[in-house]
Structures are given as C-alpha cells and as structure tokens.
Amino acid sequence: MVDLLAERFAVVEEVVKVKQANGIPALLPDRVEEVVAQVEALAAEKGLPPGIAGALWRTLIAETIAYENARL
C-alpha cells in the first residue's frame, strides 16, 4: 500500500503543477463525490462493503487535498 501511495503522490505533484498553471483549486467537491461513488460501486462489485471503501477514499482524498493546498 505504501508503494501505491508513493505512486499516487508522484502523480499529485504533476496535478499540482496543472492546477497552479490553470488557477484550479485543490478541492473540487463534485469531483470528490464522483470519485467516491465510483469507488463504492467498484467495491460492491468485488464484494467489499461500499461504505468502508468510500470512507477510506474520502480520507485519502482529504489528505491529498491538504497536500495540494500546501503547494498551491
């Protein structure tokens, strides 16, 4: 999991650059809800509790947004 997080945050560094260049805020509430809904649907397909997957993803998103905000 740590390796996957490291990969994700390498991508986040690139996202920050794009957001800076285009004046896009770190938090896009509609996008958050879209992503969480997709994750919960995928979890359900795989037999996992959607609420747990959604909660974990919301935590990951919140930490990512905080990380982005510190750099924007």
PDB file of N, CA, C and O in Angstrom:
ATOM      1  N   MET A   1       0.814  -1.194   0.000  1.00  0.00           N
ATOM      2  CA  MET A   1       0.000   0.000   0.000  1.00  0.00           C
ATOM      3  C   MET A   1       0.862   1.264   0.000  1.00  0.00           C
ATOM      4  O   MET A   1       0.498   2.249  -0.636  1.00  0.00           O
ATOM      5  N   VAL A   2       1.958   1.201   0.698  1.00  0.00           N
ATOM      6  CA  VAL A   2       2.835   2.368   0.758  1.00  0.00           C
ATOM      7  C   VAL A   2       3.401   2.666  -0.629  1.00  0.00           C
ATOM      8  O   VAL A   2       3.488   3.833  -1.034  1.00  0.00           O
ATOM      9  N   ASP A   3       3.766   1.630  -1.365  1.00  0.00           N
ATOM     10  CA  ASP A   3       4.268   1.840  -2.724  1.00  0.00           C
ATOM     11  C   ASP A   3       3.207   2.501  -3.598  1.00  0.00           C
ATOM     12  O   ASP A   3       3.519   3.394  -4.393  1.00  0.00           O
ATOM     13  N   LEU A   4       1.957   2.068  -3.464  1.00  0.00           N
ATOM     14  CA  LEU A   4       0.868   2.662  -4.244  1.00  0.00           C
ATOM     15  C   LEU A   4       0.647   4.125  -3.858  1.00  0.00           C
ATOM     16  O   LEU A   4       0.392   4.973  -4.722  1.00  0.00           O
ATOM     17  N   LEU A   5       0.744   4.420  -2.555  1.00  0.00           N
ATOM     18  CA  LEU A   5       0.608   5.816  -2.117  1.00  0.00           C
ATOM     19  C   LEU A   5       1.736   6.675  -2.673  1.00  0.00           C
ATOM     20  O   LEU A   5       1.512   7.814  -3.093  1.00  0.00           O
ATOM     21  N   ALA A   6       2.936   6.123  -2.695  1.00  0.00           N
ATOM     22  CA  ALA A   6       4.066   6.868  -3.250  1.00  0.00           C
ATOM     23  C   ALA A   6       3.836   7.160  -4.727  1.00  0.00           C
ATOM     24  O   ALA A   6       4.088   8.281  -5.192  1.00  0.00           O
ATOM     25  N   GLU A   7       3.315   6.184  -5.462  1.00  0.00           N
ATOM     26  CA  GLU A   7       2.993   6.395  -6.873  1.00  0.00           C
ATOM     27  C   GLU A   7       1.912   7.461  -7.028  1.00  0.00           C
ATOM     28  O   GLU A   7       2.000   8.333  -7.891  1.00  0.00           O
ATOM     29  N   ARG A   8       0.902   7.381  -6.183  1.00  0.00           N
ATOM     30  CA  ARG A   8      -0.194   8.349  -6.257  1.00  0.00           C
ATOM     31  C   ARG A   8       0.321   9.768  -6.023  1.00  0.00           C
ATOM     32  O   ARG A   8      -0.035  10.695  -6.732  1.00  0.00           O
ATOM     33  N   PHE A   9       1.160   9.942  -5.019  1.00  0.00           N
ATOM     34  CA  PHE A   9       1.628  11.284  -4.701  1.00  0.00           C
ATOM     35  C   PHE A   9       2.638  11.808  -5.721  1.00  0.00           C
ATOM     36  O   PHE A   9       2.776  13.017  -5.881  1.00  0.00           O
ATOM     37  N   ALA A  10       3.284  10.922  -6.456  1.00  0.00           N
ATOM     38  CA  ALA A  10       4.105  11.370  -7.579  1.00  0.00           C
ATOM     39  C   ALA A  10       3.197  11.989  -8.644  1.00  0.00           C
ATOM     40  O   ALA A  10       3.528  13.030  -9.236  1.00  0.00           O
ATOM     41  N   VAL A  11       2.041  11.387  -8.858  1.00  0.00           N
ATOM     42  CA  VAL A  11       1.067  11.937  -9.801  1.00  0.00           C
ATOM     43  C   VAL A  11       0.491  13.241  -9.256  1.00  0.00           C
ATOM     44  O   VAL A  11       0.298  14.205 -10.001  1.00  0.00           O
ATOM     45  N   VAL A  12       0.243  13.291  -7.962  1.00  0.00           N
ATOM     46  CA  VAL A  12      -0.302  14.501  -7.342  1.00  0.00           C
ATOM     47  C   VAL A  12       0.634  15.690  -7.569  1.00  0.00           C
ATOM     48  O   VAL A  12       0.170  16.808  -7.795  1.00  0.00           O
ATOM     49  N   GLU A  13       1.931  15.461  -7.547  1.00  0.00           N
ATOM     50  CA  GLU A  13       2.886  16.543  -7.820  1.00  0.00           C
ATOM     51  C   GLU A  13       2.629  17.138  -9.202  1.00  0.00           C
ATOM     52  O   GLU A  13       2.675  18.359  -9.382  1.00  0.00           O
ATOM     53  N   GLU A  14       2.335  16.289 -10.173  1.00  0.00           N
ATOM     54  CA  GLU A  14       2.028  16.765 -11.524  1.00  0.00           C
ATOM     55  C   GLU A  14       0.681  17.486 -11.553  1.00  0.00           C
ATOM     56  O   GLU A  14       0.521  18.493 -12.238  1.00  0.00           O
ATOM     57  N   VAL A  15      -0.279  16.974 -10.813  1.00  0.00           N
ATOM     58  CA  VAL A  15      -1.605  17.603 -10.734  1.00  0.00           C
ATOM     59  C   VAL A  15      -1.481  19.005 -10.155  1.00  0.00           C
ATOM     60  O   VAL A  15      -2.115  19.945 -10.636  1.00  0.00           O
ATOM     61  N   VAL A  16      -0.655  19.168  -9.141  1.00  0.00           N
ATOM     62  CA  VAL A  16      -0.444  20.484  -8.530  1.00  0.00           C
ATOM     63  C   VAL A  16       0.064  21.468  -9.574  1.00  0.00           C
ATOM     64  O   VAL A  16      -0.410  22.614  -9.647  1.00  0.00           O
ATOM     65  N   LYS A  17       0.992  21.041 -10.396  1.00  0.00           N
ATOM     66  CA  LYS A  17       1.530  21.927 -11.437  1.00  0.00           C
ATOM     67  C   LYS A  17       0.432  22.367 -12.399  1.00  0.00           C
ATOM     68  O   LYS A  17       0.354  23.547 -12.763  1.00  0.00           O
ATOM     69  N   VAL A  18      -0.407  21.435 -12.805  1.00  0.00           N
ATOM     70  CA  VAL A  18      -1.503  21.759 -13.726  1.00  0.00           C
ATOM     71  C   VAL A  18      -2.495  22.703 -13.062  1.00  0.00           C
ATOM     72  O   VAL A  18      -2.935  23.689 -13.658  1.00  0.00           O
ATOM     73  N   LYS A  19      -2.836  22.422 -11.812  1.00  0.00           N
ATOM     74  CA  LYS A  19      -3.784  23.275 -11.099  1.00  0.00           C
ATOM     75  C   LYS A  19      -3.210  24.676 -10.901  1.00  0.00           C
ATOM     76  O   LYS A  19      -3.930  25.664 -11.047  1.00  0.00           O
ATOM     77  N   GLN A  20      -1.930  24.771 -10.570  1.00  0.00           N
ATOM     78  CA  GLN A  20      -1.293  26.089 -10.418  1.00  0.00           C
ATOM     79  C   GLN A  20      -1.353  26.868 -11.729  1.00  0.00           C
ATOM     80  O   GLN A  20      -1.698  28.053 -11.746  1.00  0.00           O
ATOM     81  N   ALA A  21      -1.011  26.215 -12.806  1.00  0.00           N
ATOM     82  CA  ALA A  21      -0.950  26.884 -14.104  1.00  0.00           C
ATOM     83  C   ALA A  21      -2.319  27.343 -14.596  1.00  0.00           C
ATOM     84  O   ALA A  21      -2.411  28.299 -15.358  1.00  0.00           O
ATOM     85  N   ASN A  22      -3.360  26.676 -14.142  1.00  0.00           N
ATOM     86  CA  ASN A  22      -4.704  26.964 -14.644  1.00  0.00           C
ATOM     87  C   ASN A  22      -5.640  27.572 -13.604  1.00  0.00           C
ATOM     88  O   ASN A  22      -6.832  27.731 -13.873  1.00  0.00           O
ATOM     89  N   GLY A  23      -5.112  27.892 -12.420  1.00  0.00           N
ATOM     90  CA  GLY A  23      -5.932  28.508 -11.383  1.00  0.00           C
ATOM     91  C   GLY A  23      -7.048  27.616 -10.880  1.00  0.00           C
ATOM     92  O   GLY A  23      -8.120  28.097 -10.527  1.00  0.00           O
ATOM     93  N   ILE A  24      -6.797  26.323 -10.832  1.00  0.00           N
ATOM     94  CA  ILE A  24      -7.801  25.362 -10.376  1.00  0.00           C
ATOM     95  C   ILE A  24      -7.578  25.105  -8.885  1.00  0.00           C
ATOM     96  O   ILE A  24      -6.446  24.843  -8.465  1.00  0.00           O
ATOM     97  N   PRO A  25      -8.633  25.152  -8.067  1.00  0.00           N
ATOM     98  CA  PRO A  25      -8.464  24.892  -6.636  1.00  0.00           C
ATOM     99  C   PRO A  25      -8.193  23.414  -6.362  1.00  0.00           C
ATOM    100  O   PRO A  25      -8.501  22.547  -7.187  1.00  0.00           O
ATOM    101  N   ALA A  26      -7.628  23.146  -5.205  1.00  0.00           N
ATOM    102  CA  ALA A  26      -7.356  21.759  -4.821  1.00  0.00           C
ATOM    103  C   ALA A  26      -8.658  20.977  -4.668  1.00  0.00           C
ATOM    104  O   ALA A  26      -8.762  19.833  -5.114  1.00  0.00           O
ATOM    105  N   LEU A  27      -9.644  21.590  -4.047  1.00  0.00           N
ATOM    106  CA  LEU A  27     -10.908  20.899  -3.780  1.00  0.00           C
ATOM    107  C   LEU A  27     -11.921  21.187  -4.875  1.00  0.00           C
ATOM    108  O   LEU A  27     -12.260  22.346  -5.134  1.00  0.00           O
ATOM    109  N   LEU A  28     -12.385  20.119  -5.490  1.00  0.00           N
ATOM    110  CA  LEU A  28     -13.476  20.182  -6.465  1.00  0.00           C
ATOM    111  C   LEU A  28     -14.569  19.246  -5.944  1.00  0.00           C
ATOM    112  O   LEU A  28     -14.538  18.040  -6.219  1.00  0.00           O
ATOM    113  N   PRO A  29     -15.514  19.772  -5.148  1.00  0.00           N
ATOM    114  CA  PRO A  29     -16.483  18.923  -4.445  1.00  0.00           C
ATOM    115  C   PRO A  29     -17.242  17.948  -5.349  1.00  0.00           C
ATOM    116  O   PRO A  29     -17.437  16.785  -4.970  1.00  0.00           O
ATOM    117  N   ASP A  30     -17.658  18.387  -6.521  1.00  0.00           N
ATOM    118  CA  ASP A  30     -18.388  17.483  -7.411  1.00  0.00           C
ATOM    119  C   ASP A  30     -17.517  16.312  -7.842  1.00  0.00           C
ATOM    120  O   ASP A  30     -17.987  15.185  -7.959  1.00  0.00           O
ATOM    121  N   ARG A  31     -16.243  16.590  -8.074  1.00  0.00           N
ATOM    122  CA  ARG A  31     -15.317  15.527  -8.476  1.00  0.00           C
ATOM    123  C   ARG A  31     -15.116  14.534  -7.341  1.00  0.00           C
ATOM    124  O   ARG A  31     -15.042  13.318  -7.565  1.00  0.00           O
ATOM    125  N   VAL A  32     -15.034  15.028  -6.117  1.00  0.00           N
ATOM    126  CA  VAL A  32     -14.884  14.142  -4.958  1.00  0.00           C
ATOM    127  C   VAL A  32     -16.057  13.165  -4.909  1.00  0.00           C
ATOM    128  O   VAL A  32     -15.868  11.950  -4.766  1.00  0.00           O
ATOM    129  N   GLU A  33     -17.256  13.681  -5.030  1.00  0.00           N
ATOM    130  CA  GLU A  33     -18.442  12.815  -4.961  1.00  0.00           C
ATOM    131  C   GLU A  33     -18.477  11.814  -6.104  1.00  0.00           C
ATOM    132  O   GLU A  33     -18.856  10.657  -5.918  1.00  0.00           O
ATOM    133  N   GLU A  34     -18.048  12.248  -7.278  1.00  0.00           N
ATOM    134  CA  GLU A  34     -17.997  11.354  -8.436  1.00  0.00           C
ATOM    135  C   GLU A  34     -17.026  10.197  -8.192  1.00  0.00           C
ATOM    136  O   GLU A  34     -17.342   9.036  -8.448  1.00  0.00           O
ATOM    137  N   VAL A  35     -15.848  10.528  -7.687  1.00  0.00           N
ATOM    138  CA  VAL A  35     -14.830   9.509  -7.436  1.00  0.00           C
ATOM    139  C   VAL A  35     -15.282   8.550  -6.344  1.00  0.00           C
ATOM    140  O   VAL A  35     -15.150   7.323  -6.482  1.00  0.00           O
ATOM    141  N   VAL A  36     -15.830   9.066  -5.263  1.00  0.00           N
ATOM    142  CA  VAL A  36     -16.283   8.203  -4.164  1.00  0.00           C
ATOM    143  C   VAL A  36     -17.393   7.266  -4.648  1.00  0.00           C
ATOM    144  O   VAL A  36     -17.392   6.077  -4.320  1.00  0.00           O
ATOM    145  N   ALA A  37     -18.314   7.765  -5.445  1.00  0.00           N
ATOM    146  CA  ALA A  37     -19.386   6.917  -5.980  1.00  0.00           C
ATOM    147  C   ALA A  37     -18.808   5.798  -6.839  1.00  0.00           C
ATOM    148  O   ALA A  37     -19.250   4.638  -6.747  1.00  0.00           O
ATOM    149  N   GLN A  38     -17.812   6.111  -7.659  1.00  0.00           N
ATOM    150  CA  GLN A  38     -17.175   5.082  -8.496  1.00  0.00           C
ATOM    151  C   GLN A  38     -16.477   4.030  -7.635  1.00  0.00           C
ATOM    152  O   GLN A  38     -16.561   2.830  -7.916  1.00  0.00           O
ATOM    153  N   VAL A  39     -15.783   4.473  -6.607  1.00  0.00           N
ATOM    154  CA  VAL A  39     -15.074   3.552  -5.713  1.00  0.00           C
ATOM    155  C   VAL A  39     -16.066   2.656  -4.983  1.00  0.00           C
ATOM    156  O   VAL A  39     -15.848   1.442  -4.865  1.00  0.00           O
ATOM    157  N   GLU A  40     -17.152   3.232  -4.504  1.00  0.00           N
ATOM    158  CA  GLU A  40     -18.148   2.431  -3.792  1.00  0.00           C
ATOM    159  C   GLU A  40     -18.801   1.409  -4.722  1.00  0.00           C
ATOM    160  O   GLU A  40     -19.041   0.270  -4.319  1.00  0.00           O
ATOM    161  N   ALA A  41     -19.060   1.796  -5.960  1.00  0.00           N
ATOM    162  CA  ALA A  41     -19.634   0.856  -6.925  1.00  0.00           C
ATOM    163  C   ALA A  41     -18.657  -0.280  -7.218  1.00  0.00           C
ATOM    164  O   ALA A  41     -19.053  -1.457  -7.268  1.00  0.00           O
ATOM    165  N   LEU A  42     -17.395   0.044  -7.399  1.00  0.00           N
ATOM    166  CA  LEU A  42     -16.382  -0.978  -7.650  1.00  0.00           C
ATOM    167  C   LEU A  42     -16.243  -1.913  -6.452  1.00  0.00           C
ATOM    168  O   LEU A  42     -16.135  -3.135  -6.617  1.00  0.00           O
ATOM    169  N   ALA A  43     -16.256  -1.350  -5.265  1.00  0.00           N
ATOM    170  CA  ALA A  43     -16.169  -2.169  -4.055  1.00  0.00           C
ATOM    171  C   ALA A  43     -17.337  -3.145  -3.997  1.00  0.00           C
ATOM    172  O   ALA A  43     -17.146  -4.338  -3.706  1.00  0.00           O
ATOM    173  N   ALA A  44     -18.532  -2.664  -4.270  1.00  0.00           N
ATOM    174  CA  ALA A  44     -19.716  -3.528  -4.242  1.00  0.00           C
ATOM    175  C   ALA A  44     -19.586  -4.659  -5.260  1.00  0.00           C
ATOM    176  O   ALA A  44     -19.914  -5.813  -4.954  1.00  0.00           O
ATOM    177  N   GLU A  45     -19.094  -4.344  -6.447  1.00  0.00           N
ATOM    178  CA  GLU A  45     -18.888  -5.366  -7.483  1.00  0.00           C
ATOM    179  C   GLU A  45     -17.938  -6.456  -7.015  1.00  0.00           C
ATOM    180  O   GLU A  45     -18.071  -7.612  -7.391  1.00  0.00           O
ATOM    181  N   LYS A  46     -16.977  -6.084  -6.209  1.00  0.00           N
ATOM    182  CA  LYS A  46     -15.956  -7.016  -5.747  1.00  0.00           C
ATOM    183  C   LYS A  46     -16.307  -7.664  -4.409  1.00  0.00           C
ATOM    184  O   LYS A  46     -15.488  -8.366  -3.820  1.00  0.00           O
ATOM    185  N   GLY A  47     -17.519  -7.382  -3.916  1.00  0.00           N
ATOM    186  CA  GLY A  47     -17.965  -7.995  -2.678  1.00  0.00           C
ATOM    187  C   GLY A  47     -17.452  -7.336  -1.414  1.00  0.00           C
ATOM    188  O   GLY A  47     -17.488  -7.932  -0.346  1.00  0.00           O
ATOM    189  N   LEU A  48     -16.973  -6.111  -1.543  1.00  0.00           N
ATOM    190  CA  LEU A  48     -16.492  -5.369  -0.375  1.00  0.00           C
ATOM    191  C   LEU A  48     -17.573  -4.410   0.102  1.00  0.00           C
ATOM    192  O   LEU A  48     -18.395  -3.953  -0.695  1.00  0.00           O
ATOM    193  N   PRO A  49     -17.572  -4.069   1.390  1.00  0.00           N
ATOM    194  CA  PRO A  49     -18.539  -3.092   1.881  1.00  0.00           C
ATOM    195  C   PRO A  49     -18.285  -1.722   1.257  1.00  0.00           C
ATOM    196  O   PRO A  49     -17.212  -1.132   1.465  1.00  0.00           O
ATOM    197  N   PRO A  50     -19.231  -1.203   0.483  1.00  0.00           N
ATOM    198  CA  PRO A  50     -19.029   0.086  -0.179  1.00  0.00           C
ATOM    199  C   PRO A  50     -18.741   1.230   0.786  1.00  0.00           C
ATOM    200  O   PRO A  50     -17.932   2.113   0.481  1.00  0.00           O
ATOM    201  N   GLY A  51     -19.373   1.217   1.945  1.00  0.00           N
ATOM    202  CA  GLY A  51     -19.172   2.300   2.908  1.00  0.00           C
ATOM    203  C   GLY A  51     -17.746   2.366   3.426  1.00  0.00           C
ATOM    204  O   GLY A  51     -17.208   3.459   3.633  1.00  0.00           O
ATOM    205  N   ILE A  52     -17.147   1.215   3.623  1.00  0.00           N
ATOM    206  CA  ILE A  52     -15.756   1.194   4.091  1.00  0.00           C
ATOM    207  C   ILE A  52     -14.834   1.735   3.003  1.00  0.00           C
ATOM    208  O   ILE A  52     -13.963   2.562   3.265  1.00  0.00           O
ATOM    209  N   ALA A  53     -15.041   1.279   1.778  1.00  0.00           N
ATOM    210  CA  ALA A  53     -14.214   1.756   0.665  1.00  0.00           C
ATOM    211  C   ALA A  53     -14.392   3.267   0.498  1.00  0.00           C
ATOM    212  O   ALA A  53     -13.413   4.002   0.311  1.00  0.00           O
ATOM    213  N   GLY A  54     -15.635   3.739   0.571  1.00  0.00           N
ATOM    214  CA  GLY A  54     -15.896   5.164   0.433  1.00  0.00           C
ATOM    215  C   GLY A  54     -15.230   5.973   1.527  1.00  0.00           C
ATOM    216  O   GLY A  54     -14.650   7.032   1.269  1.00  0.00           O
ATOM    217  N   ALA A  55     -15.302   5.484   2.757  1.00  0.00           N
ATOM    218  CA  ALA A  55     -14.688   6.193   3.884  1.00  0.00           C
ATOM    219  C   ALA A  55     -13.174   6.260   3.734  1.00  0.00           C
ATOM    220  O   ALA A  55     -12.560   7.315   3.978  1.00  0.00           O
ATOM    221  N   LEU A  56     -12.569   5.158   3.328  1.00  0.00           N
ATOM    222  CA  LEU A  56     -11.114   5.159   3.121  1.00  0.00           C
ATOM    223  C   LEU A  56     -10.729   6.124   2.013  1.00  0.00           C
ATOM    224  O   LEU A  56      -9.756   6.867   2.133  1.00  0.00           O
ATOM    225  N   TRP A  57     -11.518   6.127   0.944  1.00  0.00           N
ATOM    226  CA  TRP A  57     -11.212   7.018  -0.167  1.00  0.00           C
ATOM    227  C   TRP A  57     -11.383   8.475   0.231  1.00  0.00           C
ATOM    228  O   TRP A  57     -10.599   9.321  -0.169  1.00  0.00           O
ATOM    229  N   ARG A  58     -12.420   8.765   1.007  1.00  0.00           N
ATOM    230  CA  ARG A  58     -12.609  10.152   1.469  1.00  0.00           C
ATOM    231  C   ARG A  58     -11.413  10.616   2.299  1.00  0.00           C
ATOM    232  O   ARG A  58     -10.986  11.770   2.193  1.00  0.00           O
ATOM    233  N   THR A  59     -10.874   9.733   3.119  1.00  0.00           N
ATOM    234  CA  THR A  59      -9.689  10.070   3.908  1.00  0.00           C
ATOM    235  C   THR A  59      -8.503  10.341   2.991  1.00  0.00           C
ATOM    236  O   THR A  59      -7.792  11.335   3.163  1.00  0.00           O
ATOM    237  N   LEU A  60      -8.301   9.477   2.013  1.00  0.00           N
ATOM    238  CA  LEU A  60      -7.212   9.664   1.070  1.00  0.00           C
ATOM    239  C   LEU A  60      -7.376  10.976   0.302  1.00  0.00           C
ATOM    240  O   LEU A  60      -6.418  11.739   0.137  1.00  0.00           O
ATOM    241  N   ILE A  61      -8.583  11.260  -0.134  1.00  0.00           N
ATOM    242  CA  ILE A  61      -8.850  12.496  -0.859  1.00  0.00           C
ATOM    243  C   ILE A  61      -8.597  13.708   0.034  1.00  0.00           C
ATOM    244  O   ILE A  61      -7.974  14.687  -0.395  1.00  0.00           O
ATOM    245  N   ALA A  62      -9.062  13.658   1.273  1.00  0.00           N
ATOM    246  CA  ALA A  62      -8.865  14.789   2.192  1.00  0.00           C
ATOM    247  C   ALA A  62      -7.376  15.057   2.411  1.00  0.00           C
ATOM    248  O   ALA A  62      -6.944  16.227   2.407  1.00  0.00           O
ATOM    249  N   GLU A  63      -6.607  14.010   2.587  1.00  0.00           N
ATOM    250  CA  GLU A  63      -5.160  14.186   2.781  1.00  0.00           C
ATOM    251  C   GLU A  63      -4.493  14.706   1.513  1.00  0.00           C
ATOM    252  O   GLU A  63      -3.592  15.536   1.576  1.00  0.00           O
ATOM    253  N   THR A  64      -4.954  14.241   0.372  1.00  0.00           N
ATOM    254  CA  THR A  64      -4.411  14.714  -0.897  1.00  0.00           C
ATOM    255  C   THR A  64      -4.721  16.192  -1.100  1.00  0.00           C
ATOM    256  O   THR A  64      -3.856  16.969  -1.529  1.00  0.00           O
ATOM    257  N   ILE A  65      -5.938  16.589  -0.779  1.00  0.00           N
ATOM    258  CA  ILE A  65      -6.329  17.993  -0.919  1.00  0.00           C
ATOM    259  C   ILE A  65      -5.491  18.872   0.015  1.00  0.00           C
ATOM    260  O   ILE A  65      -5.032  19.946  -0.381  1.00  0.00           O
ATOM    261  N   ALA A  66      -5.281  18.425   1.231  1.00  0.00           N
ATOM    262  CA  ALA A  66      -4.439  19.183   2.167  1.00  0.00           C
ATOM    263  C   ALA A  66      -3.021  19.316   1.617  1.00  0.00           C
ATOM    264  O   ALA A  66      -2.410  20.400   1.687  1.00  0.00           O
ATOM    265  N   TYR A  67      -2.507  18.244   1.063  1.00  0.00           N
ATOM    266  CA  TYR A  67      -1.177  18.253   0.458  1.00  0.00           C
ATOM    267  C   TYR A  67      -1.120  19.241  -0.699  1.00  0.00           C
ATOM    268  O   TYR A  67      -0.188  20.033  -0.809  1.00  0.00           O
ATOM    269  N   GLU A  68      -2.130  19.199  -1.573  1.00  0.00           N
ATOM    270  CA  GLU A  68      -2.189  20.127  -2.698  1.00  0.00           C
ATOM    271  C   GLU A  68      -2.295  21.573  -2.219  1.00  0.00           C
ATOM    272  O   GLU A  68      -1.601  22.451  -2.730  1.00  0.00           O
ATOM    273  N   ASN A  69      -3.169  21.813  -1.255  1.00  0.00           N
ATOM    274  CA  ASN A  69      -3.359  23.185  -0.744  1.00  0.00           C
ATOM    275  C   ASN A  69      -2.055  23.766  -0.209  1.00  0.00           C
ATOM    276  O   ASN A  69      -1.801  24.965  -0.352  1.00  0.00           O
ATOM    277  N   ALA A  70      -1.251  22.945   0.402  1.00  0.00           N
ATOM    278  CA  ALA A  70       0.037  23.411   0.949  1.00  0.00           C
ATOM    279  C   ALA A  70       0.994  23.825  -0.164  1.00  0.00           C
ATOM    280  O   ALA A  70       1.949  24.555   0.076  1.00  0.00           O
ATOM    281  N   ARG A  71       0.725  23.357  -1.382  1.00  0.00           N
ATOM    282  CA  ARG A  71       1.619  23.646  -2.503  1.00  0.00           C
ATOM    283  C   ARG A  71       1.040  24.619  -3.513  1.00  0.00           C
ATOM    284  O   ARG A  71       1.741  25.037  -4.423  1.00  0.00           O
ATOM    285  N   LEU A  72      -0.231  24.943  -3.395  1.00  0.00           N
ATOM    286  CA  LEU A  72      -0.852  25.877  -4.351  1.00  0.00           C
ATOM    287  C   LEU A  72      -0.675  27.315  -3.906  1.00  0.00           C
ATOM    288  O   LEU A  72      -0.512  27.658  -2.822  1.00  0.00           O
TER     289      LEU A  72
END
